[in-house]
mmCIF file of C-alpha atoms in Angstrom:
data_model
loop_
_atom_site.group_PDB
_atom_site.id
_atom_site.type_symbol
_atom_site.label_atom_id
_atom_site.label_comp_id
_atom_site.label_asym_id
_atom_site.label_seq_id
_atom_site.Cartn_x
_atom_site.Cartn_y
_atom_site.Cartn_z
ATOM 1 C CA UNK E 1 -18.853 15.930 -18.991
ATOM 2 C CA UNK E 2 -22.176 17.710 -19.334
ATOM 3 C CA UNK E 3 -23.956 14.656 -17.653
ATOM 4 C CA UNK E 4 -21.011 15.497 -14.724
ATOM 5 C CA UNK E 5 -22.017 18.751 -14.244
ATOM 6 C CA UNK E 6 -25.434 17.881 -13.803
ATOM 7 C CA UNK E 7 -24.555 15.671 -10.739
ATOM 8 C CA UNK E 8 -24.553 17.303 -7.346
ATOM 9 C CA UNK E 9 -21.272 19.469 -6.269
ATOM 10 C CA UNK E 10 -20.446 16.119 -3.416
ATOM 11 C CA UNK E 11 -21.165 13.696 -5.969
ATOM 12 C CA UNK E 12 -18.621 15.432 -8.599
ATOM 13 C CA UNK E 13 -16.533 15.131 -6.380
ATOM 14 C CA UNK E 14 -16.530 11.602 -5.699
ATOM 15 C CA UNK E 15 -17.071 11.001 -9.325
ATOM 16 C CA UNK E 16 -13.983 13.898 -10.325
ATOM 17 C CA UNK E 17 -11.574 11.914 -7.294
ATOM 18 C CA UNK E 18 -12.641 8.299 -8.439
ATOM 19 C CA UNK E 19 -11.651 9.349 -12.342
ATOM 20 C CA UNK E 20 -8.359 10.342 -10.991
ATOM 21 C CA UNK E 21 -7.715 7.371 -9.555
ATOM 22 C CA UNK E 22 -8.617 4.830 -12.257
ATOM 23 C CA UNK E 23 -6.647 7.402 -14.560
ATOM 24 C CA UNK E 24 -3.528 6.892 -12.302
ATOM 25 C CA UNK E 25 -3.848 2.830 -12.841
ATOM 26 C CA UNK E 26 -4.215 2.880 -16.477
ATOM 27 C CA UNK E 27 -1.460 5.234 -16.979
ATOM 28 C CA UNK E 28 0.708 2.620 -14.400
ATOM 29 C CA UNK E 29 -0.469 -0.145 -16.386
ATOM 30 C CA UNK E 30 0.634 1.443 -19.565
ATOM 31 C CA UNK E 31 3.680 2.352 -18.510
ATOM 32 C CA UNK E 32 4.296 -1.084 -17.186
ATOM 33 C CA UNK E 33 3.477 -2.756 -20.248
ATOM 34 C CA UNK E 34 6.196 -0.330 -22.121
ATOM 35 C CA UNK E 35 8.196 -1.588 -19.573
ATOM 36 C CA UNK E 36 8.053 -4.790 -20.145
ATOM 37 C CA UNK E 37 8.541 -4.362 -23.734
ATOM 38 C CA UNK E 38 11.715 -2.383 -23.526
ATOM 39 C CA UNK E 39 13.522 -3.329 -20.761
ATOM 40 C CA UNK E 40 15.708 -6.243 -20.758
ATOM 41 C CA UNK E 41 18.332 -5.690 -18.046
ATOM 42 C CA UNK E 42 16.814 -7.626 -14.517
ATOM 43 C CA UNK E 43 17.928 -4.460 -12.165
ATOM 44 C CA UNK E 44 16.445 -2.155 -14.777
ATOM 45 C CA UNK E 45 13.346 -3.936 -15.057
ATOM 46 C CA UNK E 46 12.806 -4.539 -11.077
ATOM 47 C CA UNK E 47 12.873 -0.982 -10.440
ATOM 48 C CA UNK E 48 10.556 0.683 -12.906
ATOM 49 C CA UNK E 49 8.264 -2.015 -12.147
ATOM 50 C CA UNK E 50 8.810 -1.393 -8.402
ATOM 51 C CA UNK E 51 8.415 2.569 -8.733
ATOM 52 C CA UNK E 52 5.384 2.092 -11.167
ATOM 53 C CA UNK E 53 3.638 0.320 -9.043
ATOM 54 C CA UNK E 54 4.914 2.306 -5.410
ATOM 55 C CA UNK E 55 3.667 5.282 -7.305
ATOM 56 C CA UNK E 56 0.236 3.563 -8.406
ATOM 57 C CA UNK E 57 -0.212 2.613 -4.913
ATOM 58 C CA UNK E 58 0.748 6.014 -3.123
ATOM 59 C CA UNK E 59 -1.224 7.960 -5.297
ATOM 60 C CA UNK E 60 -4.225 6.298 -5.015
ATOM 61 C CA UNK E 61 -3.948 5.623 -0.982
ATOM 62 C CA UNK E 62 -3.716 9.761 -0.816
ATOM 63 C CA UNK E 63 -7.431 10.056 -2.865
ATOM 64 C CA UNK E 64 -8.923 7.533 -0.869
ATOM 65 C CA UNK E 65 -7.978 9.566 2.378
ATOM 66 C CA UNK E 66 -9.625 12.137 0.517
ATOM 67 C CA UNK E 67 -13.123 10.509 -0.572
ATOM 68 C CA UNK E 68 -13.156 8.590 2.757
ATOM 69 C CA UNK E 69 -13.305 12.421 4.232
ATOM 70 C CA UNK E 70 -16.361 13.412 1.721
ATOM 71 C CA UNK E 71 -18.999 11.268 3.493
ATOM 72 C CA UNK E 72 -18.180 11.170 7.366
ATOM 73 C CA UNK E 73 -21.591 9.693 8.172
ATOM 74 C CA UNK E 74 -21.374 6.760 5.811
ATOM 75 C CA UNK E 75 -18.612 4.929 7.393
ATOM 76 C CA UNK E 76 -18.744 1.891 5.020
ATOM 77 C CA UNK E 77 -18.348 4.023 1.978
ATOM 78 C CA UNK E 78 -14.345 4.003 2.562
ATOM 79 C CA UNK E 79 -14.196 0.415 3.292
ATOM 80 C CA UNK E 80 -16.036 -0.119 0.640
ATOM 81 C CA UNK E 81 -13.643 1.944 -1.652
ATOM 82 C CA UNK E 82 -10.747 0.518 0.231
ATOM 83 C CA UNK E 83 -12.018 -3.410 -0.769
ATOM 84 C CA UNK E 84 -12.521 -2.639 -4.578
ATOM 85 C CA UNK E 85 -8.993 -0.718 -4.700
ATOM 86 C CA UNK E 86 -7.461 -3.445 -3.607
ATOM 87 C CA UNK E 87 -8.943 -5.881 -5.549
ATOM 88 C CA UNK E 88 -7.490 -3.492 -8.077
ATOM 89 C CA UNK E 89 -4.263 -3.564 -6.784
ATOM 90 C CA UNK E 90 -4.134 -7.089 -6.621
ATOM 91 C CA UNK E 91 -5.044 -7.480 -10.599
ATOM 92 C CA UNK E 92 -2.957 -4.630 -11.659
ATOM 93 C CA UNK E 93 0.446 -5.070 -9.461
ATOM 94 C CA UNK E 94 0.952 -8.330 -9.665
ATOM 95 C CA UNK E 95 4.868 -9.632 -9.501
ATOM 96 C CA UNK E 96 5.606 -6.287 -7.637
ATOM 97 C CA UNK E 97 5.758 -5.908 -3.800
ATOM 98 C CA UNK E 98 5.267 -2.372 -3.504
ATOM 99 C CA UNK E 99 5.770 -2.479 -0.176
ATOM 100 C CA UNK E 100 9.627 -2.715 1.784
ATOM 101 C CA UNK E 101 8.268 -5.384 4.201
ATOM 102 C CA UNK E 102 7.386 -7.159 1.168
ATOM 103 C CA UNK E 103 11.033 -7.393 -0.441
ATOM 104 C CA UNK E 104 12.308 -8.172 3.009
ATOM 105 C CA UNK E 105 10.432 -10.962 3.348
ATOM 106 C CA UNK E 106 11.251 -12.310 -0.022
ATOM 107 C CA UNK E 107 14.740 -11.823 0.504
ATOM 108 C CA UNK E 108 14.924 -13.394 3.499
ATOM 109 C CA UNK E 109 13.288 -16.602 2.718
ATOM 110 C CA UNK E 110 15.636 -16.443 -0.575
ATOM 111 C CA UNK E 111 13.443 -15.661 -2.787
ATOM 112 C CA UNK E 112 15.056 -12.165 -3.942
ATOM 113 C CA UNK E 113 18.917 -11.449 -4.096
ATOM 114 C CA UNK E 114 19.998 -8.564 -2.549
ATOM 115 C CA UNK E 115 21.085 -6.772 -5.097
ATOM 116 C CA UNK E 116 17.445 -6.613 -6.825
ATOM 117 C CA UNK E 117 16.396 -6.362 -3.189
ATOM 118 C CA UNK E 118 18.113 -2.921 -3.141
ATOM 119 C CA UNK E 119 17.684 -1.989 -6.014
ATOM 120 C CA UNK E 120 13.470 -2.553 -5.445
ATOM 121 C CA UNK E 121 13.918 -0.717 -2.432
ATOM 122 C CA UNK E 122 15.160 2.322 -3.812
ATOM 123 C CA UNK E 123 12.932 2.248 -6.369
ATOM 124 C CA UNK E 124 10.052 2.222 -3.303
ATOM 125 C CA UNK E 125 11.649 5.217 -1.861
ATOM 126 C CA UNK E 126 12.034 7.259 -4.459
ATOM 127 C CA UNK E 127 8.227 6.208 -5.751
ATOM 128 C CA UNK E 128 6.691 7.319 -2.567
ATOM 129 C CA UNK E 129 8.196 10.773 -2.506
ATOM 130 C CA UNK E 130 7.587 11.631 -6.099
ATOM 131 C CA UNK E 131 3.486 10.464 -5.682
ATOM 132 C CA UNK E 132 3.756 12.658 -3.135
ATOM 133 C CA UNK E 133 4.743 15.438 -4.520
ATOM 134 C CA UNK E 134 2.922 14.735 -7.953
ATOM 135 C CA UNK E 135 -0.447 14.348 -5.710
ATOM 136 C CA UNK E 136 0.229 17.618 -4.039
ATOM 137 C CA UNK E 137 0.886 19.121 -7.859
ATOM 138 C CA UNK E 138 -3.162 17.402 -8.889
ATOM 139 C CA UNK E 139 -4.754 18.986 -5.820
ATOM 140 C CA UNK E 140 -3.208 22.417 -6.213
ATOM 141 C CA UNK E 141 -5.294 22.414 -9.714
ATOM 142 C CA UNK E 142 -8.547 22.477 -7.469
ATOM 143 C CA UNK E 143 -10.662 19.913 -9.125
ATOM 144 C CA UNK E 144 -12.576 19.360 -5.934
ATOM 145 C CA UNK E 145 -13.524 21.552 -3.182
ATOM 146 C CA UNK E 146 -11.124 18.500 -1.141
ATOM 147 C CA UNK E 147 -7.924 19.200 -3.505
ATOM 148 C CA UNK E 148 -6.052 21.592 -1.599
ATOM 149 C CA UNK E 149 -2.565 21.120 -2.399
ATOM 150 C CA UNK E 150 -1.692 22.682 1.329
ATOM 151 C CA UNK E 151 -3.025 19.361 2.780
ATOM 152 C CA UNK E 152 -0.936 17.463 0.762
ATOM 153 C CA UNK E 153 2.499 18.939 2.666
ATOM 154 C CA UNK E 154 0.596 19.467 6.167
ATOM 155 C CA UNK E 155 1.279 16.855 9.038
ATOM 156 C CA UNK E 156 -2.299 14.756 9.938
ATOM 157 C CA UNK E 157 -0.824 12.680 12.554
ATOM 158 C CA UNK E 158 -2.913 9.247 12.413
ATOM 159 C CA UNK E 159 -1.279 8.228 15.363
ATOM 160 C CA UNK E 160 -4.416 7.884 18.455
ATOM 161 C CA UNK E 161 -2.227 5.886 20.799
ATOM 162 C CA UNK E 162 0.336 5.993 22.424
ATOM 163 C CA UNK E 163 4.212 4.619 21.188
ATOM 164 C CA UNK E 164 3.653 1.097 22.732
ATOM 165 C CA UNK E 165 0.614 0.652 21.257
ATOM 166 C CA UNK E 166 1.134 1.864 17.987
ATOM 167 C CA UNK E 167 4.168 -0.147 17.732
ATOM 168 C CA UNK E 168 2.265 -3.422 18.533
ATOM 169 C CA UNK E 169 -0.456 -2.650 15.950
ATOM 170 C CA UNK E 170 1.522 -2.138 13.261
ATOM 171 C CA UNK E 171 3.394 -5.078 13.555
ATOM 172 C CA UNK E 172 0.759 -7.402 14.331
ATOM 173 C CA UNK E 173 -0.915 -5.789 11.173
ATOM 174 C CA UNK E 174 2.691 -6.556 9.401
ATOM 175 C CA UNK E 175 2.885 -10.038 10.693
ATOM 176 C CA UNK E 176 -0.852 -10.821 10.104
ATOM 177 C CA UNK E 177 -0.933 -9.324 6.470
ATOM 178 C CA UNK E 178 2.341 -10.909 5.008
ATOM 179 C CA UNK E 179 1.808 -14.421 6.349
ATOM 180 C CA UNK E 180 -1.215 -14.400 5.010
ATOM 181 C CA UNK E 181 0.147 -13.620 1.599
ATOM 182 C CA UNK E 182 3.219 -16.189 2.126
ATOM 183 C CA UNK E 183 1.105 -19.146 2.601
ATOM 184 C CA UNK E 184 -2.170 -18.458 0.010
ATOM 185 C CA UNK E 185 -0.051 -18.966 -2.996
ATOM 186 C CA UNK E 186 -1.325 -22.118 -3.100
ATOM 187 C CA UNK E 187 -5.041 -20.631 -3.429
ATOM 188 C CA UNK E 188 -6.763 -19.571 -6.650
ATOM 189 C CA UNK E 189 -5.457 -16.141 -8.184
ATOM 190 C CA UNK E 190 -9.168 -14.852 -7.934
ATOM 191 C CA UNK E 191 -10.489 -16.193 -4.631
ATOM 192 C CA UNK E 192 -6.592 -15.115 -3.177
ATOM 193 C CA UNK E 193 -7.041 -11.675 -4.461
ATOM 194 C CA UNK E 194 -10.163 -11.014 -2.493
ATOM 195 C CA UNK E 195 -9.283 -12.877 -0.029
ATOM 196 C CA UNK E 196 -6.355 -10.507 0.624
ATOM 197 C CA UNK E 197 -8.464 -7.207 0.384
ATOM 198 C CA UNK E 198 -11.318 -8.243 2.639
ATOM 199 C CA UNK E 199 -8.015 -9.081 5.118
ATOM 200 C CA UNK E 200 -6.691 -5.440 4.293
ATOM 201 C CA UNK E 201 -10.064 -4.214 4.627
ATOM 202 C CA UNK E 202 -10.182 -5.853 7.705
ATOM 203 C CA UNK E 203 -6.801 -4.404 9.455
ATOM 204 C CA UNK E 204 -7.832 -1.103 7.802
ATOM 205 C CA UNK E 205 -11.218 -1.050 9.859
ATOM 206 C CA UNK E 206 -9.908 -2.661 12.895
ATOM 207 C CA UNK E 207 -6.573 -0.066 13.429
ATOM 208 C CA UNK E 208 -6.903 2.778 11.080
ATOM 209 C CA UNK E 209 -8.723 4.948 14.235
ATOM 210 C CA UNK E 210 -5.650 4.087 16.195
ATOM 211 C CA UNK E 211 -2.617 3.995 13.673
ATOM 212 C CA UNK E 212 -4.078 4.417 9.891
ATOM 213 C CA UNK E 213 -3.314 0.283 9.857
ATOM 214 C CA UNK E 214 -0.570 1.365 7.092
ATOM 215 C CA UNK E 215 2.101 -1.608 7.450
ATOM 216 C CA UNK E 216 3.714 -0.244 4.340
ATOM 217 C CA UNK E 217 7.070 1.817 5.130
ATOM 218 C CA UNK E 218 7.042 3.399 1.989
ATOM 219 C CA UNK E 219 3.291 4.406 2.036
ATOM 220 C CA UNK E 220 3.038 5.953 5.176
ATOM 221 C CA UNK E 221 6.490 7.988 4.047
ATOM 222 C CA UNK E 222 4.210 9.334 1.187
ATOM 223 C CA UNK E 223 1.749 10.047 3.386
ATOM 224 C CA UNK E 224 2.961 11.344 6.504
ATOM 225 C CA UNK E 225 6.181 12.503 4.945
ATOM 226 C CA UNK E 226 5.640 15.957 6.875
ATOM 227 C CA UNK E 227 5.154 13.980 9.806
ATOM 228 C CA UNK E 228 8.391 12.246 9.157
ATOM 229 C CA UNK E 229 10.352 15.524 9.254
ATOM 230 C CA UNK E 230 8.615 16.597 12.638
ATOM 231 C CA UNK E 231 8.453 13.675 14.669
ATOM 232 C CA UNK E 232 11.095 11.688 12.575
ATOM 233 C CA UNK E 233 11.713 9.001 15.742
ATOM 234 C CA UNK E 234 8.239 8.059 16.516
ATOM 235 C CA UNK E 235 6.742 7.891 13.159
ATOM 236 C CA UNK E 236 10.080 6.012 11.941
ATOM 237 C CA UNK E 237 9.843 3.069 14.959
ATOM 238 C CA UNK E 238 6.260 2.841 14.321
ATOM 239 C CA UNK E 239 5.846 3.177 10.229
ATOM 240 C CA UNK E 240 9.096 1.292 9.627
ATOM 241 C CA UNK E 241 10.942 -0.481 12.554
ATOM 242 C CA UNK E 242 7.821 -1.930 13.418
ATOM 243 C CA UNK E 243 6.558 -3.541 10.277
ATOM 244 C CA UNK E 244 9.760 -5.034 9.438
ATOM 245 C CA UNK E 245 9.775 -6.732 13.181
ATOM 246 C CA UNK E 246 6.513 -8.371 12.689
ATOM 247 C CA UNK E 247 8.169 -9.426 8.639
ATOM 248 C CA UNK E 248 11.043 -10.592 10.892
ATOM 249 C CA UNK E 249 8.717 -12.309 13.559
ATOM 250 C CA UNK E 250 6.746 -13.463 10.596
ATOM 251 C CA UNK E 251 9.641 -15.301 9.181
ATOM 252 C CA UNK E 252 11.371 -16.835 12.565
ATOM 253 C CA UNK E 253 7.674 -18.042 13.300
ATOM 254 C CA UNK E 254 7.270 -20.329 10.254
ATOM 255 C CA UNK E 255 10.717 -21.461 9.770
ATOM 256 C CA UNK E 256 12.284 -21.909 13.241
ATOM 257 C CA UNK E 257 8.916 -22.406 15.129
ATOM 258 C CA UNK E 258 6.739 -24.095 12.618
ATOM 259 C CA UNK E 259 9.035 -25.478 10.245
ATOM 260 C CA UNK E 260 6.519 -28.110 8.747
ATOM 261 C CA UNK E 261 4.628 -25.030 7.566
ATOM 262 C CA UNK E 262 6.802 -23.464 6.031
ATOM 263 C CA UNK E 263 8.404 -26.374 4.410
ATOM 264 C CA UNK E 264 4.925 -27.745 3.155
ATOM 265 C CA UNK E 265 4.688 -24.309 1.790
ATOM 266 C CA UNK E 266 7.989 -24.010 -0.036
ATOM 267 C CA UNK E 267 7.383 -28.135 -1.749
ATOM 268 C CA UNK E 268 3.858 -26.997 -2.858
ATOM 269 C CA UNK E 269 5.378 -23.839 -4.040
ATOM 270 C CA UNK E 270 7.973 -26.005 -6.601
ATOM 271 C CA UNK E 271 5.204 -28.718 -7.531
#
């Protein structure tokens, strides 16, 4: 703590917003190994793992917006911080979707029944409004000179374009991001993880000036819940309707259009 305090007021914060975050992922993975433990029933399981790792995911999405404020003129510093979170993610959530467009697409290629579908989706929901409201409970505390729990309940519209647009980079993000992570099973867990943030990465720095490149329903509900409540329509068509078009594109693509894809996919998938 003392070595902390020596630091410079910006770089405590960094340091002070980083702790959080790592903090939040241990106390996920904890609770997910509990989980696994003491849960036996398969609905029961799905969603604490599903709102574990929602939660993990929400919560640590709302920091980064945070640190990627901290140092404007260093624009690799977030996409740097965005690529090693992921990587995190992808170590720490694995098994989970975390994501509604996720489930979706695993129930529609069979892969999920419906009930755990809805019961994983649920779980989402109700993950993404109580990070929200649990981030907004950290910031009031004031760690940092960022953590202003006022922000946390304020609308920052991310959306740069207009409805068209937005709708069309959202779901090619959608479409882009979840075929990708239909067809690299196949691929080594560690190459595949990183593989998977530098493509998130990627989206990130190619629409997040236009749209915030979310592709997650239940993450940009977290985040632009406020947003959600004023301009419930347009954030709705673009933060959900059009993900789960380009999941739904996604899918119609690889079994209808490219069948021998897909099916190559699905035999090495059972070998």
């Amino acid at each position: 703590m003392s070595a902390l305090l020596g630091l410079r007021p910006e770089v405590q914060d960094t340091c002070t917003s980083l702790g959080l975050m790592l903090s939040v992922v241990l106390l996920m993975g904890l609770a997910r190994v509990v989980a696994w433990q003491q849960l036996h029933s398969p609905k029961a399981h799905a969603f604490v793992l599903e709102f574990l790792a929602t939660f993990q995911l929400c919560c640590c999405t709302h920091e980064l917006l945070v640190l990627s404020e901290q140092d404007p003129a260093h624009p690799t510093w977030p996409l740097t911080l965005i690529y090693f979170f992921s990587l995190v993610h992808g170590l720490t959530l694995v098994g989970t979707a975390s994501n509604p467009c996720g489930v979706m697409m695993q129930m529609m290629l069979g892969g999920m029944s419906p009930e755990i579908g809805a019961v994983s989706l649920l779980a989402q929901l109700i993950s993404a409004l109580c990070s929200r409201y649990c981030i907004g409970a950290l910031w009031s505390l004031g760690l940092t000179k960022y953590h202003v729990s006022e922000r946390s309940f304020a609308c920052r519209n991310p959306i740069h374009v207009d409805l068209p647009k937005a709708v069309i980079i959202e779901t090619i993000c959608s479409f882009i991001f979840h075929s990708a992570l239909l067809h690299s099973q196949e691929i080594r867990t560690k190459l595949r993880i990183h593989l998977l943030a530098a493509l998130i990465t990627f989206l990130v720095y190619a629409g997040g000036g236009l749209t915030g490149a979310v592709f997650n329903p239940a993450l940009a509900l977290s985040l632009h819940f406020k947003c959600f409540d004023e301009a419930f329509s347009q954030f709705f068509i673009v933060y959900c309707l059009a993900p789960s078009i380009g999941i739904l594109l996604m899918v119609l693509m690889f079994s209808l259009f490219l069948p021998w894809l897909h099916n190559n996919h699905i035999i090495n998938k059972k070998e």
